[in-house]
Coordinates of C-alpha atoms in Angstrom, one line a residue:
M1 CA 40.8 26.7 -31.6
K2 CA 40.9 27.6 -35.3
K3 CA 39.3 31.0 -34.6
Y4 CA 42.3 31.9 -32.3
I5 CA 45.1 30.4 -34.5
R6 CA 44.1 32.1 -37.7
P7 CA 44.3 35.7 -36.5
L8 CA 47.6 34.9 -34.8
L9 CA 49.0 33.4 -38.0
T10 CA 47.8 36.5 -39.9
V11 CA 49.6 38.8 -37.6
L12 CA 52.8 36.7 -37.8
A13 CA 52.6 36.8 -41.5
L14 CA 52.3 40.6 -41.6
V15 CA 55.2 40.9 -39.2
S16 CA 57.3 38.7 -41.4
I17 CA 56.5 40.6 -44.5
L18 CA 57.2 43.9 -42.7
V19 CA 60.6 42.7 -41.4
F20 CA 61.6 41.1 -44.7
S21 CA 60.7 44.1 -46.8
D22 CA 62.5 46.4 -44.4
F23 CA 65.6 44.2 -44.7
L24 CA 65.5 44.3 -48.5
N25 CA 65.1 48.1 -48.5
R26 CA 68.4 48.3 -46.6
R27 CA 70.5 45.9 -48.6
G28 CA 73.1 46.8 -51.1
T29 CA 74.8 49.8 -49.5
G30 CA 78.1 48.6 -50.9
N31 CA 79.6 48.8 -47.4
S32 CA 81.0 45.3 -46.4
A33 CA 82.0 46.5 -42.9
P34 CA 80.1 45.0 -39.9
K35 CA 76.9 47.0 -39.3
T36 CA 75.2 47.9 -36.0
R37 CA 72.0 46.0 -36.1
I38 CA 69.0 47.8 -34.6
A39 CA 65.5 46.4 -34.0
V40 CA 62.6 48.8 -33.8
F41 CA 59.7 47.1 -31.8
R42 CA 56.3 48.8 -31.9
F43 CA 53.7 47.1 -29.8
N44 CA 50.6 48.4 -31.7
S45 CA 49.6 50.2 -34.9
N46 CA 47.8 53.1 -33.2
Q47 CA 48.5 56.7 -34.2
L48 CA 50.6 57.5 -31.1
Q49 CA 53.0 54.7 -31.7
E50 CA 53.2 55.2 -35.4
E51 CA 54.0 58.9 -35.0
T52 CA 56.7 58.0 -32.5
E53 CA 58.2 55.5 -34.9
K54 CA 58.2 58.1 -37.7
G55 CA 60.2 60.5 -35.6
L56 CA 62.6 57.8 -34.4
L57 CA 63.3 56.5 -37.9
N58 CA 63.7 59.9 -39.4
K59 CA 66.3 60.9 -36.8
I60 CA 68.2 57.6 -37.3
Q61 CA 68.0 57.5 -41.1
T62 CA 69.3 61.1 -41.5
S63 CA 72.3 60.4 -39.3
K64 CA 75.9 60.1 -40.6
E65 CA 76.1 56.5 -39.4
F66 CA 73.0 55.4 -41.4
L67 CA 73.9 57.4 -44.6
E68 CA 77.4 55.8 -44.5
G69 CA 75.8 52.4 -44.5
R70 CA 76.9 51.5 -41.0
L71 CA 73.4 50.7 -39.6
E72 CA 70.9 48.0 -40.4
I73 CA 67.3 48.5 -39.1
Q74 CA 64.6 45.9 -38.9
R75 CA 61.1 46.8 -37.8
Y76 CA 58.6 44.7 -35.8
C77 CA 55.0 45.2 -34.8
S78 CA 52.9 42.8 -32.7
E79 CA 49.6 44.6 -33.5
G80 CA 48.7 44.6 -29.8
D81 CA 48.8 40.8 -29.5
M82 CA 50.7 39.8 -26.3
P83 CA 51.7 36.3 -27.4
T84 CA 53.1 37.7 -30.7
A85 CA 54.9 40.5 -28.7
N86 CA 56.6 37.9 -26.5
M87 CA 57.7 35.9 -29.6
I88 CA 59.1 39.0 -31.3
A89 CA 61.0 40.0 -28.1
L90 CA 62.6 36.6 -27.8
N91 CA 63.5 36.6 -31.5
I92 CA 65.2 40.0 -31.1
V93 CA 67.3 38.6 -28.3
N94 CA 68.1 35.4 -30.0
E95 CA 69.0 37.1 -33.3
K96 CA 71.7 39.0 -31.4
F97 CA 70.8 42.5 -32.4
D98 CA 73.1 45.2 -31.0
M99 CA 70.2 47.4 -30.0
V100 CA 66.5 47.4 -29.7
V101 CA 64.2 50.4 -29.5
S102 CA 60.8 49.6 -27.9
I103 CA 57.8 51.9 -28.4
S104 CA 55.1 52.0 -25.6
T105 CA 54.9 50.8 -22.0
P106 CA 53.8 47.2 -23.0
G107 CA 56.6 47.1 -25.5
L108 CA 59.1 48.1 -22.8
Q109 CA 57.8 45.5 -20.4
V110 CA 57.7 42.6 -22.9
M111 CA 61.2 43.5 -24.3
A112 CA 62.7 44.0 -20.8
N113 CA 61.3 40.6 -19.6
A114 CA 62.9 38.8 -22.6
N115 CA 66.1 40.7 -22.2
K116 CA 66.7 40.2 -18.5
E117 CA 70.3 39.2 -19.0
G118 CA 71.0 42.4 -20.9
K119 CA 72.2 40.7 -24.1
V120 CA 70.8 43.6 -26.2
L121 CA 71.1 47.3 -25.4
H122 CA 67.6 48.5 -25.0
V123 CA 66.3 52.0 -25.6
F124 CA 62.6 52.7 -24.8
C125 CA 60.2 55.6 -25.6
A126 CA 56.5 56.6 -25.6
V127 CA 56.4 55.2 -22.0
T128 CA 54.2 57.0 -19.5
D129 CA 56.1 56.2 -16.3
P130 CA 59.2 54.0 -16.6
V131 CA 59.7 53.8 -12.8
V132 CA 56.4 52.0 -12.2
S133 CA 56.7 49.7 -15.2
G134 CA 58.3 46.9 -13.2
V135 CA 61.5 46.6 -15.3
G136 CA 64.1 47.4 -12.8
I137 CA 64.1 51.2 -13.1
T138 CA 64.0 52.6 -9.6
G139 CA 64.3 56.3 -10.3
T140 CA 65.5 58.8 -12.9
A141 CA 69.1 59.2 -11.9
T142 CA 72.0 57.7 -13.9
N143 CA 72.5 54.9 -11.4
E144 CA 68.8 54.0 -11.0
H145 CA 68.4 51.9 -14.2
P146 CA 70.0 48.6 -15.4
A147 CA 73.1 49.2 -17.5
H148 CA 71.5 47.8 -20.6
L149 CA 68.3 49.7 -20.3
V150 CA 67.9 53.5 -21.0
G151 CA 65.3 55.7 -22.6
I152 CA 62.8 58.5 -22.1
G153 CA 59.4 58.7 -20.3
T154 CA 56.5 60.8 -21.6
F155 CA 54.0 61.2 -18.8
Q156 CA 50.8 62.6 -20.3
P157 CA 49.7 66.0 -18.9
V158 CA 46.7 64.5 -17.2
E159 CA 46.2 67.3 -14.6
S160 CA 46.4 70.0 -17.3
I161 CA 43.8 68.5 -19.6
I162 CA 41.3 68.1 -16.7
R163 CA 41.9 71.7 -15.7
I164 CA 41.2 72.7 -19.3
A165 CA 37.9 70.7 -19.1
R166 CA 36.9 72.7 -16.1
E167 CA 38.1 76.0 -17.7
M168 CA 35.9 75.2 -20.8
N169 CA 32.9 74.3 -18.5
P170 CA 33.1 75.8 -15.0
K171 CA 30.0 73.7 -14.0
L172 CA 31.7 70.4 -14.9
K173 CA 30.9 67.9 -12.0
K174 CA 31.2 64.4 -13.5
L175 CA 33.9 63.2 -15.8
G176 CA 34.0 59.6 -17.2
V177 CA 36.9 57.4 -18.1
V178 CA 37.3 53.9 -19.5
W179 CA 40.7 52.3 -18.9
C180 CA 42.5 48.9 -18.9
T181 CA 43.4 47.8 -15.4
G182 CA 46.1 45.6 -16.9
E183 CA 48.2 48.5 -18.1
T184 CA 50.5 50.2 -15.6
C185 CA 50.7 53.3 -17.9
S186 CA 46.9 53.7 -17.8
E187 CA 46.8 53.1 -14.0
A188 CA 49.4 55.9 -13.5
C189 CA 47.3 58.3 -15.5
V190 CA 44.0 57.4 -13.7
K191 CA 45.7 57.8 -10.3
K192 CA 46.8 61.3 -11.3
A193 CA 43.3 62.0 -12.6
R194 CA 41.7 60.9 -9.3
V195 CA 43.9 63.4 -7.4
T196 CA 43.1 66.3 -9.8
C197 CA 39.4 65.6 -9.9
K198 CA 39.2 65.5 -6.1
E199 CA 41.0 68.9 -5.9
L200 CA 38.5 70.4 -8.4
G201 CA 35.4 68.8 -6.9
I202 CA 34.8 66.6 -9.9
E203 CA 33.5 63.1 -9.6
L204 CA 35.6 60.7 -11.7
V205 CA 33.3 57.8 -13.0
E206 CA 35.5 54.8 -14.0
M207 CA 34.8 51.7 -16.0
S208 CA 37.5 49.0 -16.6
V209 CA 38.1 46.9 -19.7
E210 CA 40.5 44.2 -20.8
T211 CA 40.2 44.3 -24.6
V212 CA 39.5 46.7 -27.4
S213 CA 36.1 45.0 -28.1
Q214 CA 34.8 46.0 -24.7
V215 CA 35.6 49.8 -25.1
Y216 CA 32.4 50.9 -26.9
E217 CA 30.0 49.2 -24.5
A218 CA 32.0 50.4 -21.5
A219 CA 31.9 54.0 -22.8
L220 CA 28.1 53.8 -23.2
A221 CA 27.8 52.5 -19.7
V222 CA 29.7 55.4 -18.4
G223 CA 27.6 57.8 -20.4
E224 CA 24.5 56.3 -18.8
K225 CA 25.8 57.5 -15.4
G226 CA 25.3 61.1 -16.4
V227 CA 28.9 62.2 -17.0
E228 CA 29.3 65.5 -18.8
A229 CA 32.4 64.5 -20.7
L230 CA 34.8 61.5 -21.3
W231 CA 38.5 61.5 -20.9
I232 CA 41.3 59.1 -22.0
G233 CA 44.8 59.1 -20.7
G234 CA 47.7 56.9 -21.6
D235 CA 45.8 53.7 -22.3
N236 CA 46.9 51.5 -25.3
V237 CA 43.7 49.5 -25.3
V238 CA 41.3 52.5 -25.5
E239 CA 43.7 54.3 -27.8
S240 CA 43.2 51.5 -30.3
A241 CA 39.5 52.0 -30.1
I242 CA 39.4 55.8 -30.0
E243 CA 36.8 56.1 -32.8
M244 CA 34.4 53.8 -30.9
Y245 CA 35.1 55.8 -27.7
I246 CA 34.2 59.1 -29.5
A247 CA 31.2 57.5 -31.1
A248 CA 29.8 56.5 -27.7
A249 CA 30.3 60.0 -26.4
N250 CA 28.5 61.4 -29.4
K251 CA 25.4 59.4 -28.6
Y252 CA 25.1 61.4 -25.4
K253 CA 26.3 64.7 -27.0
I254 CA 29.2 64.9 -24.6
P255 CA 32.8 65.8 -25.5
V256 CA 35.9 63.7 -25.3
F257 CA 39.1 65.1 -23.7
T258 CA 42.3 63.3 -24.5
N259 CA 46.1 63.4 -24.0
N260 CA 46.8 62.7 -27.6
P261 CA 46.7 65.9 -29.8
K262 CA 46.0 64.0 -33.0
H263 CA 42.6 62.8 -31.7
A264 CA 41.2 66.2 -32.7
L265 CA 41.3 64.8 -36.2
K266 CA 39.0 62.0 -35.1
G267 CA 36.4 64.2 -33.3
A268 CA 37.7 64.6 -29.8
M269 CA 37.1 68.2 -28.6
A270 CA 40.1 69.1 -26.5
N271 CA 43.5 67.3 -26.8
L272 CA 46.6 68.1 -24.8
G273 CA 49.6 65.9 -25.0
A274 CA 53.0 65.3 -26.4
N275 CA 54.1 65.7 -30.0
Y276 CA 55.0 62.1 -30.4
Y277 CA 57.0 62.6 -33.6
E278 CA 59.3 64.8 -31.4
V279 CA 59.3 62.1 -28.7
G280 CA 60.5 59.6 -31.3
S281 CA 63.1 62.0 -32.6
T282 CA 64.5 62.5 -29.1
A283 CA 64.8 58.8 -28.7
G284 CA 66.5 58.6 -32.1
A285 CA 69.1 61.1 -30.9
M286 CA 69.7 59.0 -27.9
V287 CA 70.3 55.9 -30.2
I288 CA 72.8 57.8 -32.2
S289 CA 74.6 59.1 -29.1
L290 CA 74.9 55.5 -27.8
I291 CA 76.3 54.3 -31.2
E292 CA 78.8 57.1 -31.0
G293 CA 80.0 55.8 -27.6
M294 CA 77.9 57.5 -24.9
P295 CA 78.0 55.2 -21.8
T296 CA 74.7 54.2 -20.4
N297 CA 75.7 55.2 -16.9
K298 CA 75.8 58.8 -18.0
I299 CA 72.1 58.8 -19.1
E300 CA 69.3 59.9 -16.9
I301 CA 65.7 58.8 -17.5
K302 CA 64.1 62.1 -18.4
N303 CA 60.4 63.0 -18.9
V304 CA 60.1 64.4 -22.4
V305 CA 56.7 66.0 -23.2
P306 CA 56.8 68.5 -26.0
E307 CA 53.3 69.7 -25.5
Q308 CA 50.7 70.4 -28.2
L309 CA 47.1 71.5 -27.6
F310 CA 44.5 70.9 -30.4
I311 CA 40.9 72.1 -29.9
N312 CA 38.3 70.9 -32.4
D313 CA 35.9 73.8 -32.2
S314 CA 33.5 72.3 -34.7
V315 CA 32.7 69.6 -32.1
R316 CA 32.2 72.1 -29.2
T317 CA 29.1 73.6 -30.8
L318 CA 27.4 70.3 -31.1
M319 CA 27.5 69.3 -27.4
K320 CA 24.5 69.2 -25.1
E321 CA 26.1 71.4 -22.4
K322 CA 27.6 74.8 -23.0
W323 CA 31.4 74.6 -23.5
N324 CA 33.5 77.8 -23.7
Y325 CA 36.6 78.4 -25.8
P326 CA 38.5 81.1 -23.9
E327 CA 40.9 83.3 -25.7
E328 CA 43.8 82.0 -23.6
L329 CA 43.1 78.5 -25.0
R330 CA 42.8 79.8 -28.5
A331 CA 46.2 81.3 -28.2
R332 CA 47.7 78.1 -27.0
S333 CA 46.0 75.8 -29.5
T334 CA 47.6 74.7 -32.8
D335 CA 45.5 74.7 -36.0
W336 CA 44.8 71.0 -36.1
H337 CA 43.4 71.2 -39.6
K338 CA 46.9 71.6 -40.9
K339 CA 48.3 68.6 -39.1

């Protein structure tokens, strides 16, 4: 029992320190008027969610409302631990925040479950497909979401990255993926990948995991099946183990294709996805508009994907198979060294 309690207590301690220090940083504005209290709830500390949070906070903290001392922000992170996430979500509701911004699909789901009565206005972002998340969103129209729940979706460009893989290697026949079957965001991406691979005549070799610790062995098992490349979509579990995923691919000298541009920095060869800083900034703009009086029944659930393509060409030359880098892709790709 102790081996389970100690990590949880450590996470809770870190969360408490983060929240308390954030509160101290925002005291003493000299404005005694009631403030709008905003909770920012990040599910995990992976690069995607951290970039989203940076964009979100920058947009809010440069607003007139914040600079005039009318907003109070408290940050929470559950470090990917579901019991901790549930505790944080309940705390946010019980502490009677005016608004909560959740980052990621699991964050949306946990927060929505704790906030079923709509006591807190809930804005979500960095969510693959809100409609299939099981939180009462039935479509993208203004009347197809609960009155207290609004936000933006960011469906990863799954079809495009697989087509890029075929463009870089016209002989590509087998593509591998490790994904967590417990995540609706990952399932949505894999379903899209199955359709695209079938259209292109590519066999999609799948392996499921439940925890981060299983990712490396699962990736090795997929590699043993003769795949010519690995791909990762919107999967929070595999995202948290991206270095291990890439390390497994390197053992077979096969490239990794991802839907997170920043994974080029970690050694993934081709990476097409959203600029999550901009995703967070867009969510921040929605937060400010709501504070200024925008009614939630005027807000659609839009898909926001400000695309970036990063190609790590130094990886390409180390692969077992021949992978091309067409001029068209060079023209589209951002210089990832400068990011």
